[in-house]
Short mmCIF file of C-alpha atoms in Angstrom, two decimals:
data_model
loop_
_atom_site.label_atom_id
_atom_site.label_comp_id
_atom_site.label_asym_id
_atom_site.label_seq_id
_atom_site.Cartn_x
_atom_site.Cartn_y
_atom_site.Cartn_z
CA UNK A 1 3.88 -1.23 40.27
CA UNK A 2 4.15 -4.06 38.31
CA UNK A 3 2.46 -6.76 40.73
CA UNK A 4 -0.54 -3.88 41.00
CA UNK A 5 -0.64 -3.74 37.27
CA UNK A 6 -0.84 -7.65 37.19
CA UNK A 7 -3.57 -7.20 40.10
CA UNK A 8 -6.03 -4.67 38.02
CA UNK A 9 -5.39 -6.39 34.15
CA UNK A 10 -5.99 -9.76 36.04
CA UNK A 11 -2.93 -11.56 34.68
CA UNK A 12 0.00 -12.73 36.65
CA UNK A 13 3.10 -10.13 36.73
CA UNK A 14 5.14 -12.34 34.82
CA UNK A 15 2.86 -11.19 31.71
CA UNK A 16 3.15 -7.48 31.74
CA UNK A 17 5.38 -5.51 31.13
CA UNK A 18 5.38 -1.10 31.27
CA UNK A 19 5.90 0.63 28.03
CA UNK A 20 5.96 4.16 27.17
CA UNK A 21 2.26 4.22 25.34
CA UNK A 22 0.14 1.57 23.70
CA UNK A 23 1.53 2.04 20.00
CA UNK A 24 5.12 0.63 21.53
CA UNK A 25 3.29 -2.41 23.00
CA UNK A 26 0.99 -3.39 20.23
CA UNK A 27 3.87 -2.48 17.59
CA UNK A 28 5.92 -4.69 19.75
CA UNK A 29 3.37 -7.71 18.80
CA UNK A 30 2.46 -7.07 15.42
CA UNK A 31 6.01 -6.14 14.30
CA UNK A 32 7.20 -9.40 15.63
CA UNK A 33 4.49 -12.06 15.33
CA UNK A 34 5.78 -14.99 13.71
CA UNK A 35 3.86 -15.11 10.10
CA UNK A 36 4.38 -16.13 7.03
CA UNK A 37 3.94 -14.95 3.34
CA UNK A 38 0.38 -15.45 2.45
CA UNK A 39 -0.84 -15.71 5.96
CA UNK A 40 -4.09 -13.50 6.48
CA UNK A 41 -5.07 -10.94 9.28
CA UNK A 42 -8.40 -9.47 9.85
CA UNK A 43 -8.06 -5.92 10.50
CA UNK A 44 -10.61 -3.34 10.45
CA UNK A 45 -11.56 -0.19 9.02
CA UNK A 46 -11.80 1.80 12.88
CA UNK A 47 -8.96 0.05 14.26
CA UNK A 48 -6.38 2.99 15.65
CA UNK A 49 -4.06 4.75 12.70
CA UNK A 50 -0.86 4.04 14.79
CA UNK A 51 -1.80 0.00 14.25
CA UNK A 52 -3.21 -0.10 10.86
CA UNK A 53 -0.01 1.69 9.38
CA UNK A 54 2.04 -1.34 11.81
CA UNK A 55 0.32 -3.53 10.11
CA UNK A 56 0.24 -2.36 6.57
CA UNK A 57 3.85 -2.34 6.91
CA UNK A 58 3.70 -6.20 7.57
CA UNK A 59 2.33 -6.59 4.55
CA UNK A 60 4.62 -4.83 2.36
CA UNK A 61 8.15 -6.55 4.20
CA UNK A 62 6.62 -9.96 4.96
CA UNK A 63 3.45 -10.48 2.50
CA UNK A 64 1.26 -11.04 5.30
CA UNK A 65 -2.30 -10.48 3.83
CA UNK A 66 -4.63 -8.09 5.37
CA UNK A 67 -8.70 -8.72 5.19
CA UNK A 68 -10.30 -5.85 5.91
CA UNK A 69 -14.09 -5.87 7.82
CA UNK A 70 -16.27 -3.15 8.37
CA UNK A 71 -17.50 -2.63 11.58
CA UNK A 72 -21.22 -0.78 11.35
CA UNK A 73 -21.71 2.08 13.14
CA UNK A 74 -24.13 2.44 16.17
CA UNK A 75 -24.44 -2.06 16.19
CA UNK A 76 -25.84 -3.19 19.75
CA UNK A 77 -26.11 -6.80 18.82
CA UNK A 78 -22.75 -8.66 19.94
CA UNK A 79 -23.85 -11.59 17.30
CA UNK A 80 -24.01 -9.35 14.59
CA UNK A 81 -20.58 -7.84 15.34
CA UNK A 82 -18.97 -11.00 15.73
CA UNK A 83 -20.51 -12.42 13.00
CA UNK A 84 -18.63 -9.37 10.78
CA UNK A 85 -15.12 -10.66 12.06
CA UNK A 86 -16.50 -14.61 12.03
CA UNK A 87 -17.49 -14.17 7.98
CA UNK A 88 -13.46 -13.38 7.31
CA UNK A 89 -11.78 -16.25 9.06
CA UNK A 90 -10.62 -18.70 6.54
CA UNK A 91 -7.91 -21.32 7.00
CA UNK A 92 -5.33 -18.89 6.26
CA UNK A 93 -6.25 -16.65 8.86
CA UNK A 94 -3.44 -16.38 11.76
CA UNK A 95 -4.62 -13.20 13.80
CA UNK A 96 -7.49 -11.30 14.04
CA UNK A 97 -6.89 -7.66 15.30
CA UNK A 98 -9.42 -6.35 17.48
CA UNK A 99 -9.55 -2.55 18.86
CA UNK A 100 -11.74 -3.35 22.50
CA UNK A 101 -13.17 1.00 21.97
CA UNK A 102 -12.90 2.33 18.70
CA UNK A 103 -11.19 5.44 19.14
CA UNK A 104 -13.46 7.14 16.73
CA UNK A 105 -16.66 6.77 18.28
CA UNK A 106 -16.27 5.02 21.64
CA UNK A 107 -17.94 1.63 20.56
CA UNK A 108 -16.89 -1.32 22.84
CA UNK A 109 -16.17 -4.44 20.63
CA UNK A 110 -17.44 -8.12 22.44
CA UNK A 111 -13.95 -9.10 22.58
CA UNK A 112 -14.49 -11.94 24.82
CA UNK A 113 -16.81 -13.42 22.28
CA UNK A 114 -14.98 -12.79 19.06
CA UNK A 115 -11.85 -14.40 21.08
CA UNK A 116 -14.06 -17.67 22.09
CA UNK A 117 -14.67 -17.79 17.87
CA UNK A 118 -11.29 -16.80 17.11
CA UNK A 119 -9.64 -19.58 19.37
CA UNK A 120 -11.93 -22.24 18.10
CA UNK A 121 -9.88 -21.76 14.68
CA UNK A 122 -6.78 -21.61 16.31
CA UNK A 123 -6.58 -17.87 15.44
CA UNK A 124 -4.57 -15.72 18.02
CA UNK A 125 -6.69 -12.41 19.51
CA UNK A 126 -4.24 -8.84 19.55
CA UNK A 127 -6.24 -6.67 21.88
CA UNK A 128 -6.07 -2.73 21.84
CA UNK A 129 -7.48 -1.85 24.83
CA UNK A 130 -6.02 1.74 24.40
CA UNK A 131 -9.35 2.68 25.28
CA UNK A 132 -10.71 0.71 27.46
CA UNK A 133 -8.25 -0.21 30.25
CA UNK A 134 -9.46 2.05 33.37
CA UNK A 135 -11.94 2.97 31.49
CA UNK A 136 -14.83 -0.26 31.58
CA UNK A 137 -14.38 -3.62 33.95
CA UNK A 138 -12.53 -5.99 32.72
CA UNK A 139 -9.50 -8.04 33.24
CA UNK A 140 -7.26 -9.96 29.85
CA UNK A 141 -7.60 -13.86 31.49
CA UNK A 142 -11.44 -13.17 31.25
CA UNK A 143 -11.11 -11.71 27.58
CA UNK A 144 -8.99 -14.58 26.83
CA UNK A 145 -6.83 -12.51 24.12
CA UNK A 146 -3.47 -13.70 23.68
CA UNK A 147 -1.64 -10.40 23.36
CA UNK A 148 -2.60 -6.78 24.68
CA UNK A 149 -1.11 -3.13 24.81
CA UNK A 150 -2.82 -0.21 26.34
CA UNK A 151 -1.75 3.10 27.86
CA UNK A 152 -2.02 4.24 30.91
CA UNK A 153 -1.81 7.97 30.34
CA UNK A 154 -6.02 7.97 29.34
CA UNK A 155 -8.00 6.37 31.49
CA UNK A 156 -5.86 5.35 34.33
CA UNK A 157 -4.37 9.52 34.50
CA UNK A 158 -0.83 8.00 34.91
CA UNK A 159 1.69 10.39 33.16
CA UNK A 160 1.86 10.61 29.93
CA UNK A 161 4.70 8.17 28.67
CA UNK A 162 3.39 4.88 30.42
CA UNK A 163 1.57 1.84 28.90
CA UNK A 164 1.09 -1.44 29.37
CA UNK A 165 2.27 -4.86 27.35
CA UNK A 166 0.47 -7.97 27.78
CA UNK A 167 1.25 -11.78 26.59
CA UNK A 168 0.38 -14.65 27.40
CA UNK A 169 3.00 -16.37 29.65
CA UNK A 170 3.39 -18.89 26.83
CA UNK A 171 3.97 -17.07 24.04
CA UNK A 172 6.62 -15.04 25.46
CA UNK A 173 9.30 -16.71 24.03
CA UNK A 174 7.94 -16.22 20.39
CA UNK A 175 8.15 -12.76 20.07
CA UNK A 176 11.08 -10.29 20.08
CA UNK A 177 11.68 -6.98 21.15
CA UNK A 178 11.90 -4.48 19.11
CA UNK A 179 15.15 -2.84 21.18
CA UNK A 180 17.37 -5.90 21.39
CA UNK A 181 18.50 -7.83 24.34
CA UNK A 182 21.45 -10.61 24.91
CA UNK A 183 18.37 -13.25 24.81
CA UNK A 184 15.56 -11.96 22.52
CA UNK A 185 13.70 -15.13 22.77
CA UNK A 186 13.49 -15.58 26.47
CA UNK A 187 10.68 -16.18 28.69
CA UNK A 188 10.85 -13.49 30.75
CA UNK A 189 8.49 -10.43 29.80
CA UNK A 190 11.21 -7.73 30.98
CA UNK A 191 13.14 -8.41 27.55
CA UNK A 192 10.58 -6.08 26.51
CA UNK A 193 11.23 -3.39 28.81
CA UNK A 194 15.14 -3.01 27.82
CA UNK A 195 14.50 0.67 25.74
CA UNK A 196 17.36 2.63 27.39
CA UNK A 197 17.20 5.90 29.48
CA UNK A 198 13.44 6.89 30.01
CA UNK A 199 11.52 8.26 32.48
CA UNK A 200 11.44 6.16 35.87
CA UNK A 201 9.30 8.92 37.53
CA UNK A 202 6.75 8.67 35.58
CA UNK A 203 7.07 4.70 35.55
CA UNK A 204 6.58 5.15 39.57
CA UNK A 205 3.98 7.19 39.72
CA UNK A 206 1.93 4.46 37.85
CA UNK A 207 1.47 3.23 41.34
CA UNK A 208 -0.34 6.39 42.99
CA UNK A 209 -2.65 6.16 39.75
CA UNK A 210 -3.72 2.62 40.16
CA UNK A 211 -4.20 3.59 44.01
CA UNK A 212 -6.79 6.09 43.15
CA UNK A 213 -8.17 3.82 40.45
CA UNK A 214 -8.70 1.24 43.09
CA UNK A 215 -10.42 3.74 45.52
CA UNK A 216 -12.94 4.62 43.22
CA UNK A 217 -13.10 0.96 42.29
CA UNK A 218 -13.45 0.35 38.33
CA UNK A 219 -17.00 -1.23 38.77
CA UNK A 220 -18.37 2.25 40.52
CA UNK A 221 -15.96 4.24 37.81
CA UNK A 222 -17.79 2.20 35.00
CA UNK A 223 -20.96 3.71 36.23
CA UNK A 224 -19.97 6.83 36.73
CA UNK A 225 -18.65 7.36 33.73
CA UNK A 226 -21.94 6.08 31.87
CA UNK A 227 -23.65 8.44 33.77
CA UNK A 228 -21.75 10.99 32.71
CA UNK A 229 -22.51 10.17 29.01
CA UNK A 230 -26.40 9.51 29.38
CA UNK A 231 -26.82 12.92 31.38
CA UNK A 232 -25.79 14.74 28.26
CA UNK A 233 -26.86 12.29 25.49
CA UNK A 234 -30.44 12.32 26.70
CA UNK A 235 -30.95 16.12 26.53
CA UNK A 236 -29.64 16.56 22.84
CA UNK A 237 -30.42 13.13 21.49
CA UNK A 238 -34.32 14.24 20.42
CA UNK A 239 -33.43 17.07 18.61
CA UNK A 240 -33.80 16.28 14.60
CA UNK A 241 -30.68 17.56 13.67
CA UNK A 242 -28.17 15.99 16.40
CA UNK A 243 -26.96 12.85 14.87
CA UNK A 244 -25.20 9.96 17.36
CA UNK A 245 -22.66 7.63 15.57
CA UNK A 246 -22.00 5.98 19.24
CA UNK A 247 -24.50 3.37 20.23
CA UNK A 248 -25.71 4.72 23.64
CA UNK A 249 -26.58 1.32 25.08
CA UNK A 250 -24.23 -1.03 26.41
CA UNK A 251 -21.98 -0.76 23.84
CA UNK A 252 -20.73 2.49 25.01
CA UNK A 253 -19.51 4.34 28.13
CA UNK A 254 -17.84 7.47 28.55
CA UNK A 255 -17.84 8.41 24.77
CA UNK A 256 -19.72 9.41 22.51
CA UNK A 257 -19.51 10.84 19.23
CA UNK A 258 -22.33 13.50 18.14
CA UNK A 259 -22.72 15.60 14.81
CA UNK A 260 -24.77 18.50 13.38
CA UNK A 261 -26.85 18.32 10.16
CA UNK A 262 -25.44 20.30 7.65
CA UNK A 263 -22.17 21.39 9.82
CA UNK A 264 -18.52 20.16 9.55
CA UNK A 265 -16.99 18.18 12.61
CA UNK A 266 -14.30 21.21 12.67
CA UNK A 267 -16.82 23.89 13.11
CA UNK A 268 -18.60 22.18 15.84
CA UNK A 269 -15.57 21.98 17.69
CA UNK A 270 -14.79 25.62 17.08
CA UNK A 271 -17.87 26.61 18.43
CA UNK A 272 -18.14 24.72 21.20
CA UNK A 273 -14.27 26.03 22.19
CA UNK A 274 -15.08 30.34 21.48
CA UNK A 275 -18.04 30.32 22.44
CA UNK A 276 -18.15 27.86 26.07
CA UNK A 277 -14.66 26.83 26.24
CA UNK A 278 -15.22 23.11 25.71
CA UNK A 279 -12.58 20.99 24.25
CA UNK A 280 -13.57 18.59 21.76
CA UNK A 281 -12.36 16.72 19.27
CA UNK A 282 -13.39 16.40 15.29
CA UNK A 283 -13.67 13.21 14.18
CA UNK A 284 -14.16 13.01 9.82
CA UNK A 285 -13.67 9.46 9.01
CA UNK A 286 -15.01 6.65 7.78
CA UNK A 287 -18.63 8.16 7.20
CA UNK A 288 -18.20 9.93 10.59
CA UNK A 289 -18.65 13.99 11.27
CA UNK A 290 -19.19 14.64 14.43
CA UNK A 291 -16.70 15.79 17.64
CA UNK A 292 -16.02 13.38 20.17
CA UNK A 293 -16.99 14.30 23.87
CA UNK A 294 -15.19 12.56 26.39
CA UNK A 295 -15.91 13.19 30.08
CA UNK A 296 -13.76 11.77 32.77
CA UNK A 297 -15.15 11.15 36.09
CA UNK A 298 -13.70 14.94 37.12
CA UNK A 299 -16.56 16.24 34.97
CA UNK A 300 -19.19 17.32 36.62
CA UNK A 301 -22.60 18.35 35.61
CA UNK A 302 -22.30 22.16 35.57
CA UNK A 303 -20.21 21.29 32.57
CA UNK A 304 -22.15 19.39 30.62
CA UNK A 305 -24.72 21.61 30.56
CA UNK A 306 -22.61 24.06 28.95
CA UNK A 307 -22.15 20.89 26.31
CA UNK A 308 -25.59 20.99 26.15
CA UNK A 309 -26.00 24.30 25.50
CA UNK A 310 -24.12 24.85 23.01
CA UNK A 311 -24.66 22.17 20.82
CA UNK A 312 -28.72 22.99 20.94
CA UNK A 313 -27.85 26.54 19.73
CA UNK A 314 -25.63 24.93 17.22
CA UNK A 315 -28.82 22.80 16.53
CA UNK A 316 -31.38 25.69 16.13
CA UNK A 317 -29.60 28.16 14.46
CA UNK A 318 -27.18 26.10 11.62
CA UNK A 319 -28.47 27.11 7.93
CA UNK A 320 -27.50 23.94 6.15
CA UNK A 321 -27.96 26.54 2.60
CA UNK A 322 -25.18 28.34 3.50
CA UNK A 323 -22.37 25.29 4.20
CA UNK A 324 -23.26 24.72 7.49
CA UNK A 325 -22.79 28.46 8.85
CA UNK A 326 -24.29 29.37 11.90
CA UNK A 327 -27.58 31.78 11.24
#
């Protein structure tokens, strides 16, 4: 499992190691990243809950400063996003914290090229690829981040309880696990897989999910799953009240995140679950009110045009004088 992992994340074996979910792994790093009082992070308003409280807790033990960016919403142009991360880097800063698909609203971040910047500086690259591992082609040598975590419950539909831990075969030795071991600053990346009794099952069947990764191949599941998203996309996206907050180029794949004028994100999903038995999910934050739609290459078309549907009725017949009721 481990060597196949190594195979798909395009790292040698000796730099992964399997965790329960991606908030383990990237807790893992930022928990135990050697900084200093006064050192700076760049962090960002979309990056995950789960990572932002990790590293707000940094700052309260350890002093660590955070410097907040905000990421604008719907931005195709890599050289503007990097440019947002870029403008924060001082001499101070030690790590920049970069979430590959915000969770939010399925916007893919140029990693690769904020990590080229990043390493000029001598700043080190944590990766959440939470959302984006299985999901779009990639591999962590060609991202060039120094430390990754991802799960492999989403994309990859291995159990739920498995992720994935990356570092750089060099930098082992600098961080600790959070469980301890009789040699917390060894080389070898199994110090981080010493958490006690867990599920090996589900740790084995990891292996019959990267199998029928592979034989879709994640180039071919890359396109499928934009497919997916541009199928449905392009019959709502004219309609004067639907409102993206996903840029639908290349920035994007699978999700996207669509709103209503004058309706609430949690009566959109409502509807869309009583009336065709869609599961969404709400999404209120950071200027954002809309659902999230997430197909996985299982959907099929039928589907989304019960999507469709229903969010064009939604569309038509809201009465945005009446709080966003339905007429």
């Amino acid at each position: 499992v481990r060597t196949n992992l190594a195979e798909l994340a395009g790292c040698s074996a000796d730099e992964i190691a399997i965790q329960r979910n991606a908030t383990e792994a990237l807790d893992t790093i930022i928990l135990n990243l050697k900084l200093e009082k006064g050192d700076e992070v760049v962090v960002t308003n979309y990056d995950y809950p789960n990572m932002k409280n990790a590293w707000l807790m940094r700052e309260r033990k350890d002093g660590v400063k955070l410097v907040w960016v905000s990421v604008p919403l719907n931005l195709e142009n890599d050289d503007e996003v990097v440019k947002v991360f870029t403008d924060a880097f001082t001499s101070k800063t030690k790590i920049v914290h970069v979430t590959h698909i915000i969770n939010w609203t399925g916007q893919i971040l140029p990693a690769k090229k904020i990590a080229a910047k990043a390493h000029e500086k001598n700043i080190e690259v944590v990766l959440d690829a939470a959302h984006s591992f299985a999901h779009i082609d990639f591999s962590f040598k060609d991202l060039d981040c120094d430390y990754a975590g991802t799960s492999l419950h989403k994309w990859m539909c291995a159990p739920f309880g498995t992720g994935m831990l990356y570092i750089k075969k060099e930098k082992i030795a600098n961080i600790f696990p959070i469980f301890p071991t009789d040699k917390p600053d060894s080389e070898d990346i199994r110090k981080f897989e010493a958490l006690g009794t867990r599920s090996f099952p589900a740790e084995m069947a990891v292996g019959r999910a990267i199998s029928f990764h592979q034989s879709i191949g994640p180039k071919r599941k890359q396109e499928r799953l934009k497919y997916l998203q541009q199928y449905w996309v392009n019959k709502v996206k004219d309609h004067p009240k639907i409102k993206f907050y996903t840029p639908l180029g290349i920035s994007s794949c699978a999700i996207a995140t669509v709103g209503i004028e004058g309706m609430k994100a949690g009566d959109i999903e409502n509807e869309l679950f009583n009336k065709q038995g869609i599961h969404s999910v709400a999404i209120i934050w950071e200027g954002v009110n809309g659902v999230r739609i997430t197909p996985h290459v299982y959907t099929n078309t039928y589907d989304l045009d019960k999507l469709v549907e229903g969010l064009l009725w939604m569309a038509d017949h809201v009465d945005s004088e009446t709080d966003g009721k339905i007429d």
